[in-house]
Amino acid sequence: QVQLVDSGGGLVQPGGSLRLSCAASGFSFRKYALDWYRQAPGKQRELVATITAGDTTTYSLKGRFTVSRDNAQNTVSLQMNSLEPEDTAVYYCHLNRWGIDYWGKGTLVTVSS
């Protein structure tokens, strides 16, 4: 079955960087777009970045985040730089396959001094 395992979150100071990873299994990874979402306390879940099967990327937060994928390792990553307290959230890996949404369990990113 489809599994998405998010990792890499933690506590970081403002201006710092983190790299999140999502290990995927149970589907033909190279054929699907994957996304990163985040949900801050008291807010709705929002789309952060998407990477298509053809490596096209789109972002809702331009300039500070970079999404990438490794089709050999079945992983998708989110490099986050110049982090701000407003980036504090649980970050989720997401797949939509055949109209069904799959989510990782999330990884918590806390940006605080």
PDB file of C-alpha atoms in Angstrom:
ATOM      1  CA  GLN A   1       0.000   0.000   0.000  1.00  0.00           C
ATOM      2  CA  VAL A   2       1.009   3.630  -0.391  1.00  0.00           C
ATOM      3  CA  GLN A   3       3.247   4.898   2.393  1.00  0.00           C
ATOM      4  CA  LEU A   4       4.705   8.365   2.843  1.00  0.00           C
ATOM      5  CA  VAL A   5       7.125   8.878   5.719  1.00  0.00           C
ATOM      6  CA  ASP A   6       8.079  12.459   6.491  1.00  0.00           C
ATOM      7  CA  SER A   7      11.206  13.332   8.444  1.00  0.00           C
ATOM      8  CA  GLY A   8      13.726  16.072   9.099  1.00  0.00           C
ATOM      9  CA  GLY A   9      11.802  18.543  11.212  1.00  0.00           C
ATOM     10  CA  GLY A  10      13.099  20.102  14.388  1.00  0.00           C
ATOM     11  CA  LEU A  11      13.854  23.310  16.217  1.00  0.00           C
ATOM     12  CA  VAL A  12      15.784  25.941  14.297  1.00  0.00           C
ATOM     13  CA  GLN A  13      16.616  29.570  14.945  1.00  0.00           C
ATOM     14  CA  PRO A  14      15.257  32.334  12.712  1.00  0.00           C
ATOM     15  CA  GLY A  15      17.396  32.585   9.592  1.00  0.00           C
ATOM     16  CA  GLY A  16      18.388  28.937   9.788  1.00  0.00           C
ATOM     17  CA  SER A  17      17.815  26.059   7.394  1.00  0.00           C
ATOM     18  CA  LEU A  18      16.257  22.617   7.461  1.00  0.00           C
ATOM     19  CA  ARG A  19      15.876  19.863   4.907  1.00  0.00           C
ATOM     20  CA  LEU A  20      12.769  17.726   5.050  1.00  0.00           C
ATOM     21  CA  SER A  21      12.529  14.347   3.386  1.00  0.00           C
ATOM     22  CA  CYS A  22       9.662  12.081   2.412  1.00  0.00           C
ATOM     23  CA  ALA A  23      10.307   8.401   1.758  1.00  0.00           C
ATOM     24  CA  ALA A  24       7.638   6.931  -0.498  1.00  0.00           C
ATOM     25  CA  SER A  25       6.662   3.351  -1.271  1.00  0.00           C
ATOM     26  CA  GLY A  26       3.795   1.307  -2.623  1.00  0.00           C
ATOM     27  CA  PHE A  27       3.326   3.071  -5.970  1.00  0.00           C
ATOM     28  CA  SER A  28       5.220   3.959  -9.145  1.00  0.00           C
ATOM     29  CA  PHE A  29       6.999   6.931  -7.651  1.00  0.00           C
ATOM     30  CA  ARG A  30       8.457   8.336 -10.852  1.00  0.00           C
ATOM     31  CA  LYS A  31       5.034   8.659 -12.484  1.00  0.00           C
ATOM     32  CA  TYR A  32       3.407  11.010  -9.952  1.00  0.00           C
ATOM     33  CA  ALA A  33       3.587  14.557  -8.744  1.00  0.00           C
ATOM     34  CA  LEU A  34       4.170  15.036  -5.050  1.00  0.00           C
ATOM     35  CA  ASP A  35       3.557  17.992  -2.808  1.00  0.00           C
ATOM     36  CA  TRP A  36       4.561  19.470   0.491  1.00  0.00           C
ATOM     37  CA  TYR A  37       1.860  21.044   2.639  1.00  0.00           C
ATOM     38  CA  ARG A  38       2.058  22.649   6.023  1.00  0.00           C
ATOM     39  CA  GLN A  39      -0.335  23.398   8.835  1.00  0.00           C
ATOM     40  CA  ALA A  40       0.459  26.037  11.385  1.00  0.00           C
ATOM     41  CA  PRO A  41      -1.256  26.079  14.794  1.00  0.00           C
ATOM     42  CA  GLY A  42      -4.821  27.282  14.451  1.00  0.00           C
ATOM     43  CA  LYS A  43      -4.620  27.564  10.665  1.00  0.00           C
ATOM     44  CA  GLN A  44      -5.730  25.529   7.686  1.00  0.00           C
ATOM     45  CA  ARG A  45      -3.372  23.246   5.860  1.00  0.00           C
ATOM     46  CA  GLU A  46      -1.751  25.037   2.925  1.00  0.00           C
ATOM     47  CA  LEU A  47       0.203  23.968  -0.130  1.00  0.00           C
ATOM     48  CA  VAL A  48       3.898  24.827   0.026  1.00  0.00           C
ATOM     49  CA  ALA A  49       5.434  23.248  -3.075  1.00  0.00           C
ATOM     50  CA  THR A  50       4.773  20.739  -5.839  1.00  0.00           C
ATOM     51  CA  ILE A  51       7.113  18.722  -8.019  1.00  0.00           C
ATOM     52  CA  THR A  52       5.713  16.933 -11.046  1.00  0.00           C
ATOM     53  CA  ALA A  53       6.809  13.648 -12.563  1.00  0.00           C
ATOM     54  CA  GLY A  54       8.733  15.727 -15.085  1.00  0.00           C
ATOM     55  CA  ASP A  55      10.501  17.719 -12.353  1.00  0.00           C
ATOM     56  CA  THR A  56       8.516  20.901 -12.885  1.00  0.00           C
ATOM     57  CA  THR A  57       8.268  22.763  -9.591  1.00  0.00           C
ATOM     58  CA  THR A  58       5.785  25.305  -8.289  1.00  0.00           C
ATOM     59  CA  TYR A  59       5.828  27.173  -5.018  1.00  0.00           C
ATOM     60  CA  SER A  60       3.464  29.181  -2.918  1.00  0.00           C
ATOM     61  CA  LEU A  61       6.431  30.606  -1.015  1.00  0.00           C
ATOM     62  CA  LYS A  62       8.853  31.875  -3.593  1.00  0.00           C
ATOM     63  CA  GLY A  63      12.563  32.112  -3.077  1.00  0.00           C
ATOM     64  CA  ARG A  64      13.241  30.418   0.245  1.00  0.00           C
ATOM     65  CA  PHE A  65      12.136  26.834  -0.330  1.00  0.00           C
ATOM     66  CA  THR A  66      13.301  24.303  -2.918  1.00  0.00           C
ATOM     67  CA  VAL A  67      11.573  21.010  -3.653  1.00  0.00           C
ATOM     68  CA  SER A  68      13.410  18.138  -5.334  1.00  0.00           C
ATOM     69  CA  ARG A  69      12.966  14.445  -5.965  1.00  0.00           C
ATOM     70  CA  ASP A  70      15.187  11.402  -6.300  1.00  0.00           C
ATOM     71  CA  ASN A  71      13.466   8.773  -8.396  1.00  0.00           C
ATOM     72  CA  ALA A  72      16.201   6.225  -7.649  1.00  0.00           C
ATOM     73  CA  GLN A  73      15.621   6.545  -3.900  1.00  0.00           C
ATOM     74  CA  ASN A  74      11.865   7.241  -4.049  1.00  0.00           C
ATOM     75  CA  THR A  75      12.274  10.364  -1.993  1.00  0.00           C
ATOM     76  CA  VAL A  76      11.103  13.937  -2.245  1.00  0.00           C
ATOM     77  CA  SER A  77      12.810  16.684  -0.287  1.00  0.00           C
ATOM     78  CA  LEU A  78      12.100  20.232   0.774  1.00  0.00           C
ATOM     79  CA  GLN A  79      15.082  22.467   1.424  1.00  0.00           C
ATOM     80  CA  MET A  80      14.024  25.419   3.560  1.00  0.00           C
ATOM     81  CA  ASN A  81      16.303  28.413   3.985  1.00  0.00           C
ATOM     82  CA  SER A  82      16.024  31.730   5.816  1.00  0.00           C
ATOM     83  CA  LEU A  83      13.381  30.289   8.058  1.00  0.00           C
ATOM     84  CA  GLU A  84      11.069  32.652   9.893  1.00  0.00           C
ATOM     85  CA  PRO A  85       8.918  32.114  12.994  1.00  0.00           C
ATOM     86  CA  GLU A  86       5.899  32.189  10.667  1.00  0.00           C
ATOM     87  CA  ASP A  87       7.204  28.987   9.055  1.00  0.00           C
ATOM     88  CA  THR A  88       6.503  27.087  12.266  1.00  0.00           C
ATOM     89  CA  ALA A  89       4.119  24.289  11.305  1.00  0.00           C
ATOM     90  CA  VAL A  90       3.717  20.591  10.776  1.00  0.00           C
ATOM     91  CA  TYR A  91       4.893  19.768   7.255  1.00  0.00           C
ATOM     92  CA  TYR A  92       3.262  16.961   5.314  1.00  0.00           C
ATOM     93  CA  CYS A  93       4.200  15.044   2.206  1.00  0.00           C
ATOM     94  CA  HIS A  94       1.197  14.476  -0.082  1.00  0.00           C
ATOM     95  CA  LEU A  95       0.279  12.339  -3.072  1.00  0.00           C
ATOM     96  CA  ASN A  96      -2.893  12.319  -5.104  1.00  0.00           C
ATOM     97  CA  ARG A  97      -3.206   9.080  -7.029  1.00  0.00           C
ATOM     98  CA  TRP A  98      -6.340   8.160  -8.919  1.00  0.00           C
ATOM     99  CA  GLY A  99      -8.269  10.847  -7.055  1.00  0.00           C
ATOM    100  CA  ILE A 100      -7.274   9.571  -3.626  1.00  0.00           C
ATOM    101  CA  ASP A 101      -5.194  11.705  -1.266  1.00  0.00           C
ATOM    102  CA  TYR A 102      -2.362  10.148   0.704  1.00  0.00           C
ATOM    103  CA  TRP A 103      -0.544  11.956   3.485  1.00  0.00           C
ATOM    104  CA  GLY A 104       2.530  11.438   5.541  1.00  0.00           C
ATOM    105  CA  LYS A 105       2.130  11.728   9.301  1.00  0.00           C
ATOM    106  CA  GLY A 106       3.911  15.052   9.257  1.00  0.00           C
ATOM    107  CA  THR A 107       7.105  16.445  10.683  1.00  0.00           C
ATOM    108  CA  LEU A 108       7.141  19.427  13.050  1.00  0.00           C
ATOM    109  CA  VAL A 109       9.237  22.457  12.220  1.00  0.00           C
ATOM    110  CA  THR A 110       9.638  25.041  14.970  1.00  0.00           C
ATOM    111  CA  VAL A 111      11.407  28.297  14.206  1.00  0.00           C
ATOM    112  CA  SER A 112      12.259  30.100  17.400  1.00  0.00           C
ATOM    113  CA  SER A 113      15.130  31.769  19.170  1.00  0.00           C
TER     114      SER A 113
END
